[in-house]
PDB file of C-alpha atoms and ligand atoms in Angstrom:
ATOM      1  CA  MET A   1      81.215  28.197 149.456  1.00  0.00           C
ATOM      2  CA  ALA A   2      79.360  25.389 151.210  1.00  0.00           C
ATOM      3  CA  GLY A   3      80.954  23.717 154.227  1.00  0.00           C
ATOM      4  CA  GLY A   4      84.307  25.084 153.005  1.00  0.00           C
ATOM      5  CA  ILE A   5      83.753  23.672 149.500  1.00  0.00           C
ATOM      6  CA  GLU A   6      83.802  26.126 146.535  1.00  0.00           C
ATOM      7  CA  ILE A   7      80.566  26.254 144.554  1.00  0.00           C
ATOM      8  CA  LYS A   8      81.290  26.862 140.901  1.00  0.00           C
ATOM      9  CA  THR A   9      79.007  28.852 138.593  1.00  0.00           C
ATOM     10  CA  ALA A  10      77.900  27.354 135.228  1.00  0.00           C
ATOM     11  CA  ASP A  11      80.461  29.554 133.437  1.00  0.00           C
ATOM     12  CA  GLU A  12      83.241  28.356 135.645  1.00  0.00           C
ATOM     13  CA  ILE A  13      82.212  24.752 135.143  1.00  0.00           C
ATOM     14  CA  ALA A  14      82.258  25.461 131.401  1.00  0.00           C
ATOM     15  CA  TYR A  15      85.923  26.622 131.694  1.00  0.00           C
ATOM     16  CA  MET A  16      86.756  23.487 133.690  1.00  0.00           C
ATOM     17  CA  ARG A  17      85.091  21.373 130.995  1.00  0.00           C
ATOM     18  CA  GLU A  18      87.390  22.953 128.434  1.00  0.00           C
ATOM     19  CA  ALA A  19      90.498  22.090 130.394  1.00  0.00           C
ATOM     20  CA  SER A  20      89.163  18.644 131.249  1.00  0.00           C
ATOM     21  CA  LEU A  21      88.419  17.762 127.644  1.00  0.00           C
ATOM     22  CA  ILE A  22      92.003  18.739 126.788  1.00  0.00           C
ATOM     23  CA  VAL A  23      93.115  16.172 129.506  1.00  0.00           C
ATOM     24  CA  TRP A  24      90.930  13.557 127.773  1.00  0.00           C
ATOM     25  CA  GLU A  25      92.396  14.347 124.357  1.00  0.00           C
ATOM     26  CA  VAL A  26      95.916  14.187 125.517  1.00  0.00           C
ATOM     27  CA  LEU A  27      95.313  10.850 127.353  1.00  0.00           C
ATOM     28  CA  GLU A  28      93.695   9.537 124.090  1.00  0.00           C
ATOM     29  CA  GLN A  29      96.903  10.446 122.205  1.00  0.00           C
ATOM     30  CA  LEU A  30      99.025   8.809 124.923  1.00  0.00           C
ATOM     31  CA  GLU A  31      97.041   5.721 124.934  1.00  0.00           C
ATOM     32  CA  LYS A  32      97.455   5.309 121.151  1.00  0.00           C
ATOM     33  CA  ALA A  33     101.231   5.775 121.627  1.00  0.00           C
ATOM     34  CA  VAL A  34     101.514   3.009 124.282  1.00  0.00           C
ATOM     35  CA  ALA A  35     103.378  -0.092 123.074  1.00  0.00           C
ATOM     36  CA  PRO A  36     106.229  -2.276 124.175  1.00  0.00           C
ATOM     37  CA  GLY A  37     109.562  -0.531 123.612  1.00  0.00           C
ATOM     38  CA  VAL A  38     108.257   3.054 124.099  1.00  0.00           C
ATOM     39  CA  THR A  39     109.936   4.820 126.930  1.00  0.00           C
ATOM     40  CA  LEU A  40     108.157   6.772 129.641  1.00  0.00           C
ATOM     41  CA  GLU A  41     110.076   9.889 128.696  1.00  0.00           C
ATOM     42  CA  GLU A  42     108.685   9.661 125.129  1.00  0.00           C
ATOM     43  CA  LEU A  43     105.107   9.658 126.620  1.00  0.00           C
ATOM     44  CA  ASP A  44     106.044  12.624 128.776  1.00  0.00           C
ATOM     45  CA  ALA A  45     107.145  14.526 125.596  1.00  0.00           C
ATOM     46  CA  ILE A  46     103.889  13.626 123.759  1.00  0.00           C
ATOM     47  CA  ALA A  47     101.881  14.876 126.736  1.00  0.00           C
ATOM     48  CA  GLU A  48     103.731  18.228 126.616  1.00  0.00           C
ATOM     49  CA  ARG A  49     103.441  18.683 122.877  1.00  0.00           C
ATOM     50  CA  GLU A  50      99.762  17.790 122.688  1.00  0.00           C
ATOM     51  CA  THR A  51      98.938  20.162 125.603  1.00  0.00           C
ATOM     52  CA  VAL A  52     100.927  23.066 124.218  1.00  0.00           C
ATOM     53  CA  GLN A  53      99.259  22.517 120.853  1.00  0.00           C
ATOM     54  CA  ARG A  54      95.860  23.104 122.565  1.00  0.00           C
ATOM     55  CA  GLY A  55      96.891  26.255 124.238  1.00  0.00           C
ATOM     56  CA  ALA A  56      97.034  24.750 127.661  1.00  0.00           C
ATOM     57  CA  VAL A  57      99.667  24.296 130.443  1.00  0.00           C
ATOM     58  CA  CYS A  58     100.872  20.980 131.871  1.00  0.00           C
ATOM     59  CA  ALA A  59      99.480  21.304 135.462  1.00  0.00           C
ATOM     60  CA  PHE A  60     101.833  18.975 137.290  1.00  0.00           C
ATOM     61  CA  LYS A  61     105.211  20.340 135.993  1.00  0.00           C
ATOM     62  CA  GLY A  62     106.871  22.134 138.919  1.00  0.00           C
ATOM     63  CA  LEU A  63     103.744  21.521 141.157  1.00  0.00           C
ATOM     64  CA  TYR A  64     105.062  20.872 144.683  1.00  0.00           C
ATOM     65  CA  GLY A  65     108.335  20.475 142.785  1.00  0.00           C
ATOM     66  CA  PHE A  66     107.337  17.563 140.350  1.00  0.00           C
ATOM     67  CA  PRO A  67     110.049  17.445 137.733  1.00  0.00           C
ATOM     68  CA  LYS A  68     107.946  16.218 134.684  1.00  0.00           C
ATOM     69  CA  ASN A  69     104.777  16.912 132.789  1.00  0.00           C
ATOM     70  CA  ILE A  70     102.821  13.819 133.650  1.00  0.00           C
ATOM     71  CA  CYS A  71     102.782  11.192 136.377  1.00  0.00           C
ATOM     72  CA  ILE A  72     103.485   7.699 134.947  1.00  0.00           C
ATOM     73  CA  SER A  73     103.473   4.693 137.229  1.00  0.00           C
ATOM     74  CA  VAL A  74     104.077   1.092 136.179  1.00  0.00           C
ATOM     75  CA  ASN A  75     102.913  -2.231 137.862  1.00  0.00           C
ATOM     76  CA  GLU A  76     103.531  -2.000 141.615  1.00  0.00           C
ATOM     77  CA  GLN A  77     103.872   1.772 141.338  1.00  0.00           C
ATOM     78  CA  VAL A  78     100.625   3.373 142.480  1.00  0.00           C
ATOM     79  CA  VAL A  79     100.867   7.086 141.780  1.00  0.00           C
ATOM     80  CA  HIS A  80     103.315   9.915 141.221  1.00  0.00           C
ATOM     81  CA  GLY A  81     105.789   8.050 139.148  1.00  0.00           C
ATOM     82  CA  ILE A  82     108.382  10.153 137.320  1.00  0.00           C
ATOM     83  CA  PRO A  83     108.815   9.398 133.616  1.00  0.00           C
ATOM     84  CA  THR A  84     112.253   7.977 132.895  1.00  0.00           C
ATOM     85  CA  ARG A  85     113.994   6.182 130.103  1.00  0.00           C
ATOM     86  CA  ARG A  86     112.343   2.917 131.217  1.00  0.00           C
ATOM     87  CA  LYS A  87     110.872   0.998 128.269  1.00  0.00           C
ATOM     88  CA  LEU A  88     107.403  -0.511 128.412  1.00  0.00           C
ATOM     89  CA  VAL A  89     107.351  -4.234 127.988  1.00  0.00           C
ATOM     90  CA  GLU A  90     104.514  -6.550 127.085  1.00  0.00           C
ATOM     91  CA  GLY A  91     102.452  -7.273 130.235  1.00  0.00           C
ATOM     92  CA  ASP A  92     103.116  -3.982 132.090  1.00  0.00           C
ATOM     93  CA  LEU A  93     100.274  -2.196 133.772  1.00  0.00           C
ATOM     94  CA  LEU A  94     100.660   1.463 133.056  1.00  0.00           C
ATOM     95  CA  LYS A  95      98.970   4.316 134.945  1.00  0.00           C
ATOM     96  CA  LEU A  96      98.857   7.704 133.328  1.00  0.00           C
ATOM     97  CA  ASP A  97      97.715  10.530 135.607  1.00  0.00           C
ATOM     98  CA  TYR A  98      97.466  13.816 133.883  1.00  0.00           C
ATOM     99  CA  GLY A  99      96.272  17.400 134.496  1.00  0.00           C
ATOM    100  CA  VAL A 100      96.238  20.687 132.542  1.00  0.00           C
ATOM    101  CA  ILE A 101      95.443  24.303 133.189  1.00  0.00           C
ATOM    102  CA  LYS A 102      93.418  26.331 130.635  1.00  0.00           C
ATOM    103  CA  ARG A 103      92.393  29.885 131.335  1.00  0.00           C
ATOM    104  CA  GLY A 104      93.442  29.335 135.041  1.00  0.00           C
ATOM    105  CA  TRP A 105      91.163  26.300 135.468  1.00  0.00           C
ATOM    106  CA  TYR A 106      92.286  22.739 135.997  1.00  0.00           C
ATOM    107  CA  GLY A 107      91.202  19.289 134.711  1.00  0.00           C
ATOM    108  CA  ASP A 108      92.595  16.100 136.266  1.00  0.00           C
ATOM    109  CA  SER A 109      92.109  12.458 135.015  1.00  0.00           C
ATOM    110  CA  ALA A 110      93.939   9.135 135.225  1.00  0.00           C
ATOM    111  CA  ARG A 111      93.572   5.826 133.464  1.00  0.00           C
ATOM    112  CA  THR A 112      95.222   2.432 133.680  1.00  0.00           C
ATOM    113  CA  ILE A 113      96.370   0.957 130.354  1.00  0.00           C
ATOM    114  CA  PRO A 114      97.533  -2.701 129.890  1.00  0.00           C
ATOM    115  CA  VAL A 115     100.578  -2.859 127.658  1.00  0.00           C
ATOM    116  CA  GLY A 116      99.725  -5.740 125.203  1.00  0.00           C
ATOM    117  CA  LYS A 117      98.513  -8.843 126.967  1.00  0.00           C
ATOM    118  CA  VAL A 118      98.463  -8.688 130.746  1.00  0.00           C
ATOM    119  CA  SER A 119      97.564 -11.403 133.387  1.00  0.00           C
ATOM    120  CA  PRO A 120      93.966 -12.201 134.092  1.00  0.00           C
ATOM    121  CA  ASP A 121      94.526 -10.881 137.578  1.00  0.00           C
ATOM    122  CA  ALA A 122      95.701  -7.556 136.278  1.00  0.00           C
ATOM    123  CA  ARG A 123      92.797  -7.340 133.795  1.00  0.00           C
ATOM    124  CA  LYS A 124      90.296  -7.959 136.623  1.00  0.00           C
ATOM    125  CA  LEU A 125      91.919  -5.345 138.840  1.00  0.00           C
ATOM    126  CA  VAL A 126      91.793  -2.656 136.040  1.00  0.00           C
ATOM    127  CA  GLU A 127      88.135  -3.397 135.350  1.00  0.00           C
ATOM    128  CA  ALA A 128      87.162  -3.468 138.976  1.00  0.00           C
ATOM    129  CA  THR A 129      88.875  -0.150 139.644  1.00  0.00           C
ATOM    130  CA  ARG A 130      87.285   1.451 136.568  1.00  0.00           C
ATOM    131  CA  ASP A 131      83.873   0.107 137.553  1.00  0.00           C
ATOM    132  CA  SER A 132      84.369   1.370 141.171  1.00  0.00           C
ATOM    133  CA  LEU A 133      84.954   4.877 139.799  1.00  0.00           C
ATOM    134  CA  GLU A 134      81.663   4.711 137.878  1.00  0.00           C
ATOM    135  CA  LYS A 135      79.924   3.587 141.072  1.00  0.00           C
ATOM    136  CA  GLY A 136      81.404   6.506 142.969  1.00  0.00           C
ATOM    137  CA  ILE A 137      80.341   8.919 140.215  1.00  0.00           C
ATOM    138  CA  ARG A 138      76.830   7.667 140.439  1.00  0.00           C
ATOM    139  CA  ALA A 139      76.712   8.609 144.085  1.00  0.00           C
ATOM    140  CA  MET A 140      77.492  12.125 143.287  1.00  0.00           C
ATOM    141  CA  VAL A 141      74.019  13.544 143.568  1.00  0.00           C
ATOM    142  CA  GLU A 142      72.707  16.464 145.477  1.00  0.00           C
ATOM    143  CA  GLY A 143      71.813  15.574 149.066  1.00  0.00           C
ATOM    144  CA  ASN A 144      74.194  12.654 149.361  1.00  0.00           C
ATOM    145  CA  ARG A 145      77.274  13.144 151.462  1.00  0.00           C
ATOM    146  CA  ILE A 146      81.061  12.925 150.520  1.00  0.00           C
ATOM    147  CA  SER A 147      81.197   9.631 152.322  1.00  0.00           C
ATOM    148  CA  ASP A 148      78.571   8.048 149.928  1.00  0.00           C
ATOM    149  CA  ILE A 149      81.166   8.296 147.133  1.00  0.00           C
ATOM    150  CA  GLY A 150      83.840   6.295 148.963  1.00  0.00           C
ATOM    151  CA  ALA A 151      81.305   3.871 150.411  1.00  0.00           C
ATOM    152  CA  ALA A 152      80.043   3.121 146.727  1.00  0.00           C
ATOM    153  CA  ILE A 153      83.684   2.567 145.714  1.00  0.00           C
ATOM    154  CA  GLU A 154      84.493   0.278 148.642  1.00  0.00           C
ATOM    155  CA  SER A 155      81.330  -1.747 148.423  1.00  0.00           C
ATOM    156  CA  HIS A 156      82.364  -2.595 144.811  1.00  0.00           C
ATOM    157  CA  VAL A 157      86.060  -3.591 145.313  1.00  0.00           C
ATOM    158  CA  ALA A 158      86.198  -4.794 148.913  1.00  0.00           C
ATOM    159  CA  PRO A 159      84.340  -8.116 148.203  1.00  0.00           C
ATOM    160  CA  MET A 160      87.056  -8.917 145.696  1.00  0.00           C
ATOM    161  CA  GLY A 161      89.669  -8.770 148.373  1.00  0.00           C
ATOM    162  CA  TYR A 162      91.536  -5.843 146.945  1.00  0.00           C
ATOM    163  CA  GLY A 163      93.350  -3.213 149.082  1.00  0.00           C
ATOM    164  CA  ILE A 164      92.021   0.355 148.854  1.00  0.00           C
ATOM    165  CA  VAL A 165      94.808   2.917 149.090  1.00  0.00           C
ATOM    166  CA  ARG A 166      94.121   5.180 152.070  1.00  0.00           C
ATOM    167  CA  ASP A 167      97.137   7.494 152.078  1.00  0.00           C
ATOM    168  CA  TYR A 168      95.965   9.261 148.833  1.00  0.00           C
ATOM    169  CA  VAL A 169      92.418  10.338 148.105  1.00  0.00           C
ATOM    170  CA  GLY A 170      90.197  12.354 145.666  1.00  0.00           C
ATOM    171  CA  HIS A 171      89.873  16.078 146.039  1.00  0.00           C
ATOM    172  CA  GLY A 172      87.933  19.218 145.127  1.00  0.00           C
ATOM    173  CA  ILE A 173      89.423  20.940 142.059  1.00  0.00           C
ATOM    174  CA  GLY A 174      89.001  24.353 140.409  1.00  0.00           C
ATOM    175  CA  LYS A 175      91.503  27.162 140.123  1.00  0.00           C
ATOM    176  CA  LYS A 176      93.783  24.929 142.191  1.00  0.00           C
ATOM    177  CA  LEU A 177      94.533  21.299 141.552  1.00  0.00           C
ATOM    178  CA  HIS A 178      93.882  20.318 145.105  1.00  0.00           C
ATOM    179  CA  GLU A 179      90.969  22.034 146.899  1.00  0.00           C
ATOM    180  CA  ASP A 180      88.713  20.947 149.750  1.00  0.00           C
ATOM    181  CA  PRO A 181      87.221  18.497 150.422  1.00  0.00           C
ATOM    182  CA  GLN A 182      89.290  15.318 150.595  1.00  0.00           C
ATOM    183  CA  VAL A 183      87.395  12.358 149.115  1.00  0.00           C
ATOM    184  CA  PRO A 184      88.399   9.057 150.514  1.00  0.00           C
ATOM    185  CA  ASN A 185      87.846   5.978 148.429  1.00  0.00           C
ATOM    186  CA  TYR A 186      86.295   4.131 151.362  1.00  0.00           C
ATOM    187  CA  GLY A 187      83.447   4.516 153.707  1.00  0.00           C
ATOM    188  CA  PRO A 188      83.345   6.646 156.882  1.00  0.00           C
ATOM    189  CA  ALA A 189      84.048   3.704 159.245  1.00  0.00           C
ATOM    190  CA  ARG A 190      87.804   4.116 158.496  1.00  0.00           C
ATOM    191  CA  TRP A 191      87.904   7.822 158.246  1.00  0.00           C
ATOM    192  CA  SER A 192      90.129   9.755 160.657  1.00  0.00           C
ATOM    193  CA  ARG A 193      88.120  11.410 163.440  1.00  0.00           C
ATOM    194  CA  GLY A 194      86.752  14.845 162.642  1.00  0.00           C
ATOM    195  CA  GLN A 195      87.011  14.516 158.919  1.00  0.00           C
ATOM    196  CA  PRO A 196      84.179  16.764 157.494  1.00  0.00           C
ATOM    197  CA  ASN A 197      81.424  15.026 155.622  1.00  0.00           C
ATOM    198  CA  PRO A 198      79.313  17.701 154.098  1.00  0.00           C
ATOM    199  CA  ARG A 199      76.331  17.201 151.841  1.00  0.00           C
ATOM    200  CA  LEU A 200      76.986  17.292 148.112  1.00  0.00           C
ATOM    201  CA  ARG A 201      75.547  20.362 146.366  1.00  0.00           C
ATOM    202  CA  ALA A 202      75.241  21.469 142.733  1.00  0.00           C
ATOM    203  CA  GLY A 203      78.331  23.390 141.632  1.00  0.00           C
ATOM    204  CA  MET A 204      80.795  21.302 143.576  1.00  0.00           C
ATOM    205  CA  VAL A 205      83.521  19.833 141.222  1.00  0.00           C
ATOM    206  CA  LEU A 206      85.496  16.877 142.545  1.00  0.00           C
ATOM    207  CA  ALA A 207      88.259  14.687 141.206  1.00  0.00           C
ATOM    208  CA  ILE A 208      87.460  11.046 142.192  1.00  0.00           C
ATOM    209  CA  GLU A 209      90.352   8.710 141.927  1.00  0.00           C
ATOM    210  CA  PRO A 210      90.264   5.129 143.381  1.00  0.00           C
ATOM    211  CA  MET A 211      93.677   3.624 143.690  1.00  0.00           C
ATOM    212  CA  ILE A 212      93.151  -0.104 144.196  1.00  0.00           C
ATOM    213  CA  ASN A 213      95.787  -2.746 145.004  1.00  0.00           C
ATOM    214  CA  LEU A 214      95.849  -6.461 144.217  1.00  0.00           C
ATOM    215  CA  GLY A 215      97.191  -7.063 147.770  1.00  0.00           C
ATOM    216  CA  THR A 216      97.676  -4.856 150.710  1.00  0.00           C
ATOM    217  CA  HIS A 217      96.294  -1.249 150.890  1.00  0.00           C
ATOM    218  CA  GLU A 218      99.651  -0.212 152.370  1.00  0.00           C
ATOM    219  CA  VAL A 219     101.987   1.946 150.304  1.00  0.00           C
ATOM    220  CA  GLU A 220     105.342   3.537 150.690  1.00  0.00           C
ATOM    221  CA  THR A 221     107.345   6.166 148.774  1.00  0.00           C
ATOM    222  CA  LEU A 222     110.539   5.316 146.946  1.00  0.00           C
ATOM    223  CA  PRO A 223     113.794   7.290 147.778  1.00  0.00           C
ATOM    224  CA  ASP A 224     113.156   9.557 144.712  1.00  0.00           C
ATOM    225  CA  GLY A 225     110.700  11.226 146.987  1.00  0.00           C
ATOM    226  CA  TRP A 226     107.900  10.821 144.505  1.00  0.00           C
ATOM    227  CA  THR A 227     107.007   7.309 143.343  1.00  0.00           C
ATOM    228  CA  VAL A 228     104.458   5.606 145.612  1.00  0.00           C
ATOM    229  CA  VAL A 229     104.581   1.822 145.420  1.00  0.00           C
ATOM    230  CA  THR A 230     102.626  -0.966 147.095  1.00  0.00           C
ATOM    231  CA  ARG A 231     104.364  -2.300 150.197  1.00  0.00           C
ATOM    232  CA  ASP A 232     104.002  -5.899 148.993  1.00  0.00           C
ATOM    233  CA  GLY A 233     105.074  -5.196 145.541  1.00  0.00           C
ATOM    234  CA  LYS A 234     101.764  -6.375 143.968  1.00  0.00           C
ATOM    235  CA  LEU A 235      99.921  -4.567 141.171  1.00  0.00           C
ATOM    236  CA  SER A 236      97.931  -1.367 141.552  1.00  0.00           C
ATOM    237  CA  ALA A 237      95.388   0.330 139.265  1.00  0.00           C
ATOM    238  CA  HIS A 238      94.168   3.900 139.177  1.00  0.00           C
ATOM    239  CA  TRP A 239      91.260   5.691 137.440  1.00  0.00           C
ATOM    240  CA  GLU A 240      90.191   9.238 137.880  1.00  0.00           C
ATOM    241  CA  HIS A 241      87.784  11.708 136.495  1.00  0.00           C
ATOM    242  CA  THR A 242      86.974  15.356 137.247  1.00  0.00           C
ATOM    243  CA  ILE A 243      83.177  15.571 137.764  1.00  0.00           C
ATOM    244  CA  ALA A 244      80.717  18.435 138.368  1.00  0.00           C
ATOM    245  CA  ILE A 245      77.681  17.921 140.514  1.00  0.00           C
ATOM    246  CA  THR A 246      74.654  19.558 138.848  1.00  0.00           C
ATOM    247  CA  GLY A 247      70.965  19.682 139.434  1.00  0.00           C
ATOM    248  CA  ASN A 248      70.708  17.021 136.824  1.00  0.00           C
ATOM    249  CA  GLY A 249      73.155  14.630 138.477  1.00  0.00           C
ATOM    250  CA  PRO A 250      76.883  14.216 137.971  1.00  0.00           C
ATOM    251  CA  GLN A 251      78.541  15.537 134.859  1.00  0.00           C
ATOM    252  CA  VAL A 252      81.875  13.884 134.001  1.00  0.00           C
ATOM    253  CA  LEU A 253      84.010  16.716 132.594  1.00  0.00           C
ATOM    254  CA  THR A 254      87.052  14.622 131.547  1.00  0.00           C
ATOM    255  CA  ARG A 255      85.388  12.659 128.813  1.00  0.00           C
ATOM    256  CA  PRO A 256      83.214  13.665 125.915  1.00  0.00           C
TER     257      PRO A 256
HETATM  258 MG1   MG B   1      95.227  13.021 138.871  1.00  0.00          MG
HETATM  259 MG1   MG B   2      93.669  14.068 141.268  1.00  0.00          MG
END
């Protein structure tokens, strides 16, 4: 432990790598299946099938009571959408957020997928969010602090006028999906008072996940108790990777 944050051994990170690569493989299969006319429930079934085939467990099913295998959010939905019979249509902005457990270890990753041709605004939002995650990852070096990750993300997207979701943040990950610390996607100026800001150390494994809105940063939860949407109904994008901090810099576990 360091500042309340678990330090993983090289062997433990190798287990997390195995889980994380399964997440990547399943997301690849899902992305191939995305097309107008496909239902969100069909994607949910593919996630389950591809995960079971790889000897892993869908991490979100039943977690905190979540009813499905994967979180699927569309357009103004930010995170935690429940797969339904809704059919994708050309121009939708689809967010897939997925996690698995393998040998007791978690991997967690999200990506935003345009369905067919989307608006230029949507495309720019998706690219800016993905690029902001890469900036955050580059800040994950020993000696930096947790706040350097969010500051890097914020400095990339804030000049574009986007809203950075504050109610949901990145997190430590390991034998639990959500471990300490919380990792906000914005710099410490807007952190709540007393939020710990420890230095990054080799062996920490964090899931970094900017959720970036075309308009306001404000979000609300639908009456289903799960689906988080933008308060102004504008689009949102979400990218996430599980990353280990090593002596040689950040190692993204959820991609090859
Ligand atoms: Mg996730
Ligand atoms: Mg996560």
